[in-house]
Tab-separated table of C-alpha atoms in Angstrom:
chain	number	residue	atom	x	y	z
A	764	UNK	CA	3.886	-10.958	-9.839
A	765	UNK	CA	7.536	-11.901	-9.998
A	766	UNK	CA	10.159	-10.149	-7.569
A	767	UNK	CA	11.598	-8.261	-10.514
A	768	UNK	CA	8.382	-6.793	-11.913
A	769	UNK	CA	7.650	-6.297	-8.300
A	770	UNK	CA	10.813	-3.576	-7.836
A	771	UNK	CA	10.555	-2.470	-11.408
A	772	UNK	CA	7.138	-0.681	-10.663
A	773	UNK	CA	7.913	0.029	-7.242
A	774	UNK	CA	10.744	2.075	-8.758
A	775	UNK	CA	8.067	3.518	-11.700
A	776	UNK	CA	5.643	4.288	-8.720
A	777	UNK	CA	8.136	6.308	-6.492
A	778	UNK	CA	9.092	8.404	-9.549
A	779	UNK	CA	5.383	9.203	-10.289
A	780	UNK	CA	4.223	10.205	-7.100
A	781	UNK	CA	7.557	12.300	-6.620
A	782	UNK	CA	7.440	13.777	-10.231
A	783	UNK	CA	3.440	14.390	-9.879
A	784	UNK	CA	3.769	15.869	-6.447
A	785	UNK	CA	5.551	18.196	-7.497
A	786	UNK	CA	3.689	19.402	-10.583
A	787	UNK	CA	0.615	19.081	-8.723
A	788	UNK	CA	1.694	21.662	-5.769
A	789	UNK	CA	3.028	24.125	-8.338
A	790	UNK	CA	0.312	24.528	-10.301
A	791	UNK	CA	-2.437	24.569	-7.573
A	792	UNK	CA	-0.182	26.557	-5.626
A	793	UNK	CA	-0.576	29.068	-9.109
A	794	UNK	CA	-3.761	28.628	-9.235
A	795	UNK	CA	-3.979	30.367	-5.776
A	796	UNK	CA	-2.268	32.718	-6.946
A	797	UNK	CA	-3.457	33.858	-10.069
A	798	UNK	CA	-7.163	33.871	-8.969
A	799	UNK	CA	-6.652	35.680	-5.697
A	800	UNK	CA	-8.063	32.528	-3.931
A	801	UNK	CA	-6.362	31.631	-0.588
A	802	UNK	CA	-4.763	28.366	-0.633
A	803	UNK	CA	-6.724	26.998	2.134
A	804	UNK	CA	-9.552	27.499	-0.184
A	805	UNK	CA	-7.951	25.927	-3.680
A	806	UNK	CA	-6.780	22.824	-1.127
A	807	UNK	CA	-10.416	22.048	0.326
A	808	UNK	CA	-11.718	22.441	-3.103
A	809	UNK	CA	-9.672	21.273	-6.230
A	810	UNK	CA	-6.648	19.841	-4.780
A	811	UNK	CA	-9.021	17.626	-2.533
A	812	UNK	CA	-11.054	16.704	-5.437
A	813	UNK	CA	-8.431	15.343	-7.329
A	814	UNK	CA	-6.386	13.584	-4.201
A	815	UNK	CA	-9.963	11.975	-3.354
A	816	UNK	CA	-10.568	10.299	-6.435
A	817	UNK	CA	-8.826	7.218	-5.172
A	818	UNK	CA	-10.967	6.596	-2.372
A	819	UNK	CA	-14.313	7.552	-4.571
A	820	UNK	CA	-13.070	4.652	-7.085
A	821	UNK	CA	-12.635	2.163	-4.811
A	822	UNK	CA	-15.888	2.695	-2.744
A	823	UNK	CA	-17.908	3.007	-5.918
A	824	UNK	CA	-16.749	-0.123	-7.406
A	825	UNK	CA	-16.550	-2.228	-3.925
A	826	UNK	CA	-20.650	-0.939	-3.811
A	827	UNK	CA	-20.909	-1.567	-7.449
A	828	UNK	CA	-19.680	-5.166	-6.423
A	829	UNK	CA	-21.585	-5.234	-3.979
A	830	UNK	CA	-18.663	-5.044	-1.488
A	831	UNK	CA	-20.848	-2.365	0.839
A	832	UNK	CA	-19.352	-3.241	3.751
A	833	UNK	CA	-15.549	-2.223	1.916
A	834	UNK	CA	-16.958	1.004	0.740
A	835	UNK	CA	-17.533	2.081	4.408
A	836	UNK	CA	-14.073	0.429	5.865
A	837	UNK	CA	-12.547	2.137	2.564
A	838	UNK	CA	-13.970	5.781	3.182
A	839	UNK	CA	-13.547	5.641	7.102
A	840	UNK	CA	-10.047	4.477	7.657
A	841	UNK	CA	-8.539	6.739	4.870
A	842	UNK	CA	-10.038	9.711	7.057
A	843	UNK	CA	-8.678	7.845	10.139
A	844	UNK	CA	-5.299	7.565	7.762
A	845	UNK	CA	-5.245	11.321	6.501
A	846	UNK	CA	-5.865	12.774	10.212
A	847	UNK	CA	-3.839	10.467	12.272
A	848	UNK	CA	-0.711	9.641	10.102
A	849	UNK	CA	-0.951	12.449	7.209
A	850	UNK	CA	-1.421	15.585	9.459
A	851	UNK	CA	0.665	14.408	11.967
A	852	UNK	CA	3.241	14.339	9.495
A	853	UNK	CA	2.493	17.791	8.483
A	854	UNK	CA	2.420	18.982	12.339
A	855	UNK	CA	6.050	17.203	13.127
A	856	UNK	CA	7.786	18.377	9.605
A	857	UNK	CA	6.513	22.317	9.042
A	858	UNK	CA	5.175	25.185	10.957
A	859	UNK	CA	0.708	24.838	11.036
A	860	UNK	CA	-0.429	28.657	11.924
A	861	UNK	CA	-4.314	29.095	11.370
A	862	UNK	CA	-6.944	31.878	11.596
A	863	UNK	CA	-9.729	30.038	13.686
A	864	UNK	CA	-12.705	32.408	11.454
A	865	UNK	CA	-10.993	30.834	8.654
A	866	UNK	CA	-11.406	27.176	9.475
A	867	UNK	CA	-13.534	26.340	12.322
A	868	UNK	CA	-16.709	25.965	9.883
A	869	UNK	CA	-14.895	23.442	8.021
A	870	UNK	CA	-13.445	21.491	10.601
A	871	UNK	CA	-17.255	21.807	12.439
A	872	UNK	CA	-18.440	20.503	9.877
A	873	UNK	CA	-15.873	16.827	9.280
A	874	UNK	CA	-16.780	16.469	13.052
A	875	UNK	CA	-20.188	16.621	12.206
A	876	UNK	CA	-20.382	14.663	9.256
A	877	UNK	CA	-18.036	11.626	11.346
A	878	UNK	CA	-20.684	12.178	14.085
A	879	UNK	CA	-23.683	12.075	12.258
A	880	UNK	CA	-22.127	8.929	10.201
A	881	UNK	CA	-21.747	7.294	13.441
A	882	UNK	CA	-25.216	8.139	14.800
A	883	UNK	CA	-27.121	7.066	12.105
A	884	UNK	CA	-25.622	3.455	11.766
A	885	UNK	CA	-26.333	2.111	15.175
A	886	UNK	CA	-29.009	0.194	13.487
A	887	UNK	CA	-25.806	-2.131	12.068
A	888	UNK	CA	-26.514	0.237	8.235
A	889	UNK	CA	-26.154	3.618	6.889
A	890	UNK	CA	-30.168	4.996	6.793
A	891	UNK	CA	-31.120	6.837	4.136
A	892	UNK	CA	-31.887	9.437	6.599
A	893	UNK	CA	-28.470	9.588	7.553
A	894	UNK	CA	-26.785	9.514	3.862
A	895	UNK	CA	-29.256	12.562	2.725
A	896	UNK	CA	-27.682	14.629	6.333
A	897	UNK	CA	-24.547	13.639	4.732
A	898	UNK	CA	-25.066	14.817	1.369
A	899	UNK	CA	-26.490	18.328	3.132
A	900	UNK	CA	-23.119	18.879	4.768
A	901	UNK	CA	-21.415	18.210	1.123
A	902	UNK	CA	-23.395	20.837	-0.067
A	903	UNK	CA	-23.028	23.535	2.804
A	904	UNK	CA	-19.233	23.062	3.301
A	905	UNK	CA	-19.238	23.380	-1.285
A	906	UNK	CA	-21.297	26.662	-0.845
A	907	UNK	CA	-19.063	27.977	1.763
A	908	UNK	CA	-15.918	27.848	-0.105
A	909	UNK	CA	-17.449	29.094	-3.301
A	910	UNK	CA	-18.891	31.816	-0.339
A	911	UNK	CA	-15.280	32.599	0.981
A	912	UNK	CA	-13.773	32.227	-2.399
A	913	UNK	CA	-15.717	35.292	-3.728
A	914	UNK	CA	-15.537	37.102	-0.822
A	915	UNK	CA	-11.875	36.696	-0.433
A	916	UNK	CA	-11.145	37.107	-4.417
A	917	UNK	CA	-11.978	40.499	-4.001
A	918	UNK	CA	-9.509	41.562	-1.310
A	919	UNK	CA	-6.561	39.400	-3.130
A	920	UNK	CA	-4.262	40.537	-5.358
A	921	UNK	CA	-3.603	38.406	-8.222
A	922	UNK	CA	-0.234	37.644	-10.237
A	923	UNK	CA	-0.711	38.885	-13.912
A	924	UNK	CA	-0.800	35.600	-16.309
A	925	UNK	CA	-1.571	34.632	-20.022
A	926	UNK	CA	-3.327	32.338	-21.569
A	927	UNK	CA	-0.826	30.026	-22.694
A	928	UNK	CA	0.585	30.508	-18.711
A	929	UNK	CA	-2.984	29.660	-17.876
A	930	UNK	CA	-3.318	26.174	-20.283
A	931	UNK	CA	0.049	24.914	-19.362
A	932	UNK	CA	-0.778	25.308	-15.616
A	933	UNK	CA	-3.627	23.152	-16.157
A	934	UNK	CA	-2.127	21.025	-17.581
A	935	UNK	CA	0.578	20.757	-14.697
A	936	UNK	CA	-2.028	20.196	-12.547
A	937	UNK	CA	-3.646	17.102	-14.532
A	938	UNK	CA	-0.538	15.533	-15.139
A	939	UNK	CA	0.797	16.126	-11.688
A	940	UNK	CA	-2.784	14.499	-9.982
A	941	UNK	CA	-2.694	11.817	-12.761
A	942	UNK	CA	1.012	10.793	-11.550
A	943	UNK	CA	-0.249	11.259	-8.128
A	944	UNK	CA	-3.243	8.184	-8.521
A	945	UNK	CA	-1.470	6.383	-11.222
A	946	UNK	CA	2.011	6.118	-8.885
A	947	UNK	CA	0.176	5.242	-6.275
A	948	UNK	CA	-1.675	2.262	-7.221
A	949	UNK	CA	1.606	1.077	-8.212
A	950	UNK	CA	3.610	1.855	-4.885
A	951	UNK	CA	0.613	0.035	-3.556
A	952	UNK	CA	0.284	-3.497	-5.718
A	953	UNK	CA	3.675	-3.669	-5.832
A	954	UNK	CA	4.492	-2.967	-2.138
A	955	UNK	CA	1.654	-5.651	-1.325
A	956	UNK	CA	3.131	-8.236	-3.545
A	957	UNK	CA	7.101	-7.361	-2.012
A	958	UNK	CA	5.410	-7.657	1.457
A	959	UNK	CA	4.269	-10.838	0.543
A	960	UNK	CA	7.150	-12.057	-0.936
A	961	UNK	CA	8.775	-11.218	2.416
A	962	UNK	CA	6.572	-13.218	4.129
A	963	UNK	CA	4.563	-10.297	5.879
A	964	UNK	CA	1.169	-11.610	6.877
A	965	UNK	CA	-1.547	-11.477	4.667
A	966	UNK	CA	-3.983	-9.606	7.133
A	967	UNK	CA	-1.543	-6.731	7.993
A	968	UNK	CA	-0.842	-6.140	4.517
A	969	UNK	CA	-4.532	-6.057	3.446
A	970	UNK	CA	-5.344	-3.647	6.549
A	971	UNK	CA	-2.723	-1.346	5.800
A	972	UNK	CA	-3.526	-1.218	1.760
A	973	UNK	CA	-7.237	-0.188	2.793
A	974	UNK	CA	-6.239	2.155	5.932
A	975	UNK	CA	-3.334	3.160	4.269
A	976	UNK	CA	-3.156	3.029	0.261
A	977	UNK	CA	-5.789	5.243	-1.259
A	978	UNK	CA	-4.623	7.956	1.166
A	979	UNK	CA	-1.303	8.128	-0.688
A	980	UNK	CA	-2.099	11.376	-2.720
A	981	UNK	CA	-2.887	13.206	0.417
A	982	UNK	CA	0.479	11.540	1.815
A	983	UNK	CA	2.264	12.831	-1.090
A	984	UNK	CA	0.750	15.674	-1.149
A	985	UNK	CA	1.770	17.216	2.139
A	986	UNK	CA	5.058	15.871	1.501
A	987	UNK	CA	5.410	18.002	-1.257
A	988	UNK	CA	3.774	21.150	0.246
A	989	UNK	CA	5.978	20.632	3.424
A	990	UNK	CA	8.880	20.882	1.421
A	991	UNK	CA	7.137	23.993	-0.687
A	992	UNK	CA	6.094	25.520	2.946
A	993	UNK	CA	2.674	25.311	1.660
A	994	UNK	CA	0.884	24.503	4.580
A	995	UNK	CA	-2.254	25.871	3.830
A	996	UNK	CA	-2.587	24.270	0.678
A	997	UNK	CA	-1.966	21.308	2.961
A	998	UNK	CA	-4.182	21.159	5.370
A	999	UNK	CA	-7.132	22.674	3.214
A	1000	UNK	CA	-6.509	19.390	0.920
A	1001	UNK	CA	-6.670	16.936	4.559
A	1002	UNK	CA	-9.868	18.822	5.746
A	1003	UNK	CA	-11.399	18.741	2.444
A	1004	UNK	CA	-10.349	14.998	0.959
A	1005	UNK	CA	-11.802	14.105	4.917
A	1006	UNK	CA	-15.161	15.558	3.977
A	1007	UNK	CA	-15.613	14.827	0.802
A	1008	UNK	CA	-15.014	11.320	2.004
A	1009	UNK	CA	-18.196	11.238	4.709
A	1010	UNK	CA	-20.416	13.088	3.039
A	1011	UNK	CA	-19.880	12.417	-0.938
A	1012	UNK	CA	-18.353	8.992	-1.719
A	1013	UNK	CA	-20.856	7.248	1.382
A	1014	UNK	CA	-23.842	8.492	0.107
A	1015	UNK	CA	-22.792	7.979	-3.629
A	1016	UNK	CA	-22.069	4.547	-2.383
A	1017	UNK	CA	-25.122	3.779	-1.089
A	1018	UNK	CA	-27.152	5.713	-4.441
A	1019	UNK	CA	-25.188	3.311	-6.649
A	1020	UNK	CA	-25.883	-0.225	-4.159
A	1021	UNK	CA	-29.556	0.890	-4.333
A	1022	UNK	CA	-29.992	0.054	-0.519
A	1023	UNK	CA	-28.783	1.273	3.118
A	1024	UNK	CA	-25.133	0.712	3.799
A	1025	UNK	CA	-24.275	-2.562	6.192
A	1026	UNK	CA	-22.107	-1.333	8.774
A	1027	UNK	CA	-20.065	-4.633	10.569
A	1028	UNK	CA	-19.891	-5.008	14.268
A	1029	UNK	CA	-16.006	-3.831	13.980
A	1030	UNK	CA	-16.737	-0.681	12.033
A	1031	UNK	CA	-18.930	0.452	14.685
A	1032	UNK	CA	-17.169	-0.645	17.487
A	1033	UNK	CA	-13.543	0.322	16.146
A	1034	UNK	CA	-13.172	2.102	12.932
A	1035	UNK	CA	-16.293	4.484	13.481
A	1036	UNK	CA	-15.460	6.252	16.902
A	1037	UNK	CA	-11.727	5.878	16.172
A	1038	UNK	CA	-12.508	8.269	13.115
A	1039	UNK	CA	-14.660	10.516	15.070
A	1040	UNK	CA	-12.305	10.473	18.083
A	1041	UNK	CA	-9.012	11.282	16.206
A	1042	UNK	CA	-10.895	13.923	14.270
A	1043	UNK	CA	-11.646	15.806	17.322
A	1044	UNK	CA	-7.981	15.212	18.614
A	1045	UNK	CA	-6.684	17.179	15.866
A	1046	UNK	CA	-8.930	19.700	15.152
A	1047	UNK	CA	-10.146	21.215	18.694
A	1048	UNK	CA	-6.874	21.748	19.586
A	1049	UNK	CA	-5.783	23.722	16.486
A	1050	UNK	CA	-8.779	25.798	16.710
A	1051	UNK	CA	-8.319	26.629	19.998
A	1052	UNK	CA	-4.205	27.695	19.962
A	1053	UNK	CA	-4.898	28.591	15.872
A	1054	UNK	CA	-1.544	26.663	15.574
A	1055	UNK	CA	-0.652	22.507	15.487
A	1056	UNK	CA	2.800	21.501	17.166
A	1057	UNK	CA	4.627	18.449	17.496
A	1058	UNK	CA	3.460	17.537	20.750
A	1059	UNK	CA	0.156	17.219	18.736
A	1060	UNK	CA	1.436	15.742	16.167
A	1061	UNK	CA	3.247	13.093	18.390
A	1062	UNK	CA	-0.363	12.390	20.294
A	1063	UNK	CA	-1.626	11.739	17.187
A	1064	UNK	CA	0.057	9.190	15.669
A	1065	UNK	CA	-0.045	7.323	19.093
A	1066	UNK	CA	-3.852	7.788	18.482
A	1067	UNK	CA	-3.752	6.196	15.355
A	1068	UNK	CA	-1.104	3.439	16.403
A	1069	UNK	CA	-3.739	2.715	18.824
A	1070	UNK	CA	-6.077	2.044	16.390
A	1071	UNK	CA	-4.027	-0.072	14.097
A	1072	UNK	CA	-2.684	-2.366	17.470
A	1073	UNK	CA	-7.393	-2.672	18.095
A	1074	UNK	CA	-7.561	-3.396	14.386
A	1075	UNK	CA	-4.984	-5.965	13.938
């Protein structure tokens, strides 16, 4: 890739992501709204769904490829990526106020799922036993939201919409998560191949494109929302996108590879507890003050500076 194509869809990447962020945040932010879910709910669900699809692409293929081994590193370090970098973001730029009742099952539940990943691949791979625990916690923290939804649906009031209001919203929202993945992919090929025209070095660029680039619709994401003051929307799309990492794309991984999930030495040495670790760093403190700060935020992205200094 020549230097010009190289800025050309850098450019085309920073408008899609920008462009797509914002439809994407307005119409799930609407879609809140108009079915009397709470935002926390519509981020763990849809919004983290659609922001997740990276990450479920490129594990599925690397296992397809029979790149297991990537599908892990892939999975883990975005969760290391959206918790360390992403929500620290979101704790330094905008005001993070929760009700403990309405996330401490959630975030018990990405603790559990990074601990029980963790546990069950000591042997050096990802048991069966361990990817069908996995695929129990997908299911429980699924039923809970539907759970909450319903119950909380109820006590909402909704804003009074048609159905041509309704179909163009939708379509908001597909076009703003399309330019969301689609920009990028680009922002991240094209960054790669600027780096290297730089002369960056080859291993920092491939660490931070797997640590870094398939969490850039959570990134954008929370960029958009901080500038919305949507933080709910925001940190139900981190929480979710975290979970639905563990506990759906590892165990879909190792359904589609037909065997147990190698773990490498440095995965469970490094990337593994560094997950679980920075997990717990930012989640047991906003459960127990019901608020994040900047002080947190700060700590965290020393955490996850940490990690990157261990893993380079």
């Amino acid at each position: 890739m020549s230097i010009e194509v190289a800025v050309i869809l850098f450019i085309a990447g920073v408008f899609l992501v920008v462009k797509g962020g914002d439809l994407f945040v307005d119409a799930a932010s609407w879609i809140a709204k108009a079915s009397g879910i709470p935002s926390f709910i519509v981020g763990a669900t849809i919004v983290s769904l659609a922001t997740t699809l990276p990450e479920m692409i490129v594990s599925v293929l690397a296992a397809l490829q029979g790149k297991t081994e990537m599908a892990i590193g892939n999975a883990v370090g975005s969760v290391t990526a959206n918790t360390g970098l992403i929500l620290a973001v979101a704790m330094l730029f905008m005001p993070i106020a929760i009700r403990r009742k309405d996330y401490i099952k959630h975030c018990g539940l990405l603790i559990a799922a990074a601990a029980v990943l963790l546990g069950f691949s000591l042997s050096g791979a990802l048991s069966l036993a361990g990817s069908l625990i996995l695929i129990a916690i997908f299911l429980i923290s699924m039923a809970e939201n539907v759970r909450n939804a319903m119950k909380q649906q109820e006590d909402s009031e909704r804003i009074q919409t048609t159905r041509k209001e309704t179909g163009r919203r939708i379509v908001m929202f597909l076009f703003g998560a399309l330019g969301i993945v689609a920009g990028s992919q680009l922002l991240v090929n094209s960054g790669s191949a600027l780096a290297a025209f730089f002369g960056v070095p080859e291993r920092i660029v491939a660490v931070t494109r797997s640590a870094i680039g398939t969490s850039l619709p959570e990134l954008v994401t929370t960029i958009t929302a901080i500038v919305k003051k949507e933080s709910s929307l925001s940190i139900g799309n981190l929480i979710g996108a975290n979970i639905l990492d563990l506990t759906l794309i590892l165990p879909v991984c190792s359904f589609v590879s037909g065997q147990a999930l190698p773990v490498s030495a440095q995965s469970l040495a490094v990337d593994m507890p560094a997950c679980l670790l920075i997990t717990m760093l930012a989640l047991l403190p906003l459960l127990l003050k019901e608020k994040g700060s900047k002080m947190q935020g700060l700590s965290l992205i020393l955490g996850y500076s940490l990690y990157l200094f261990f893993v380079l």
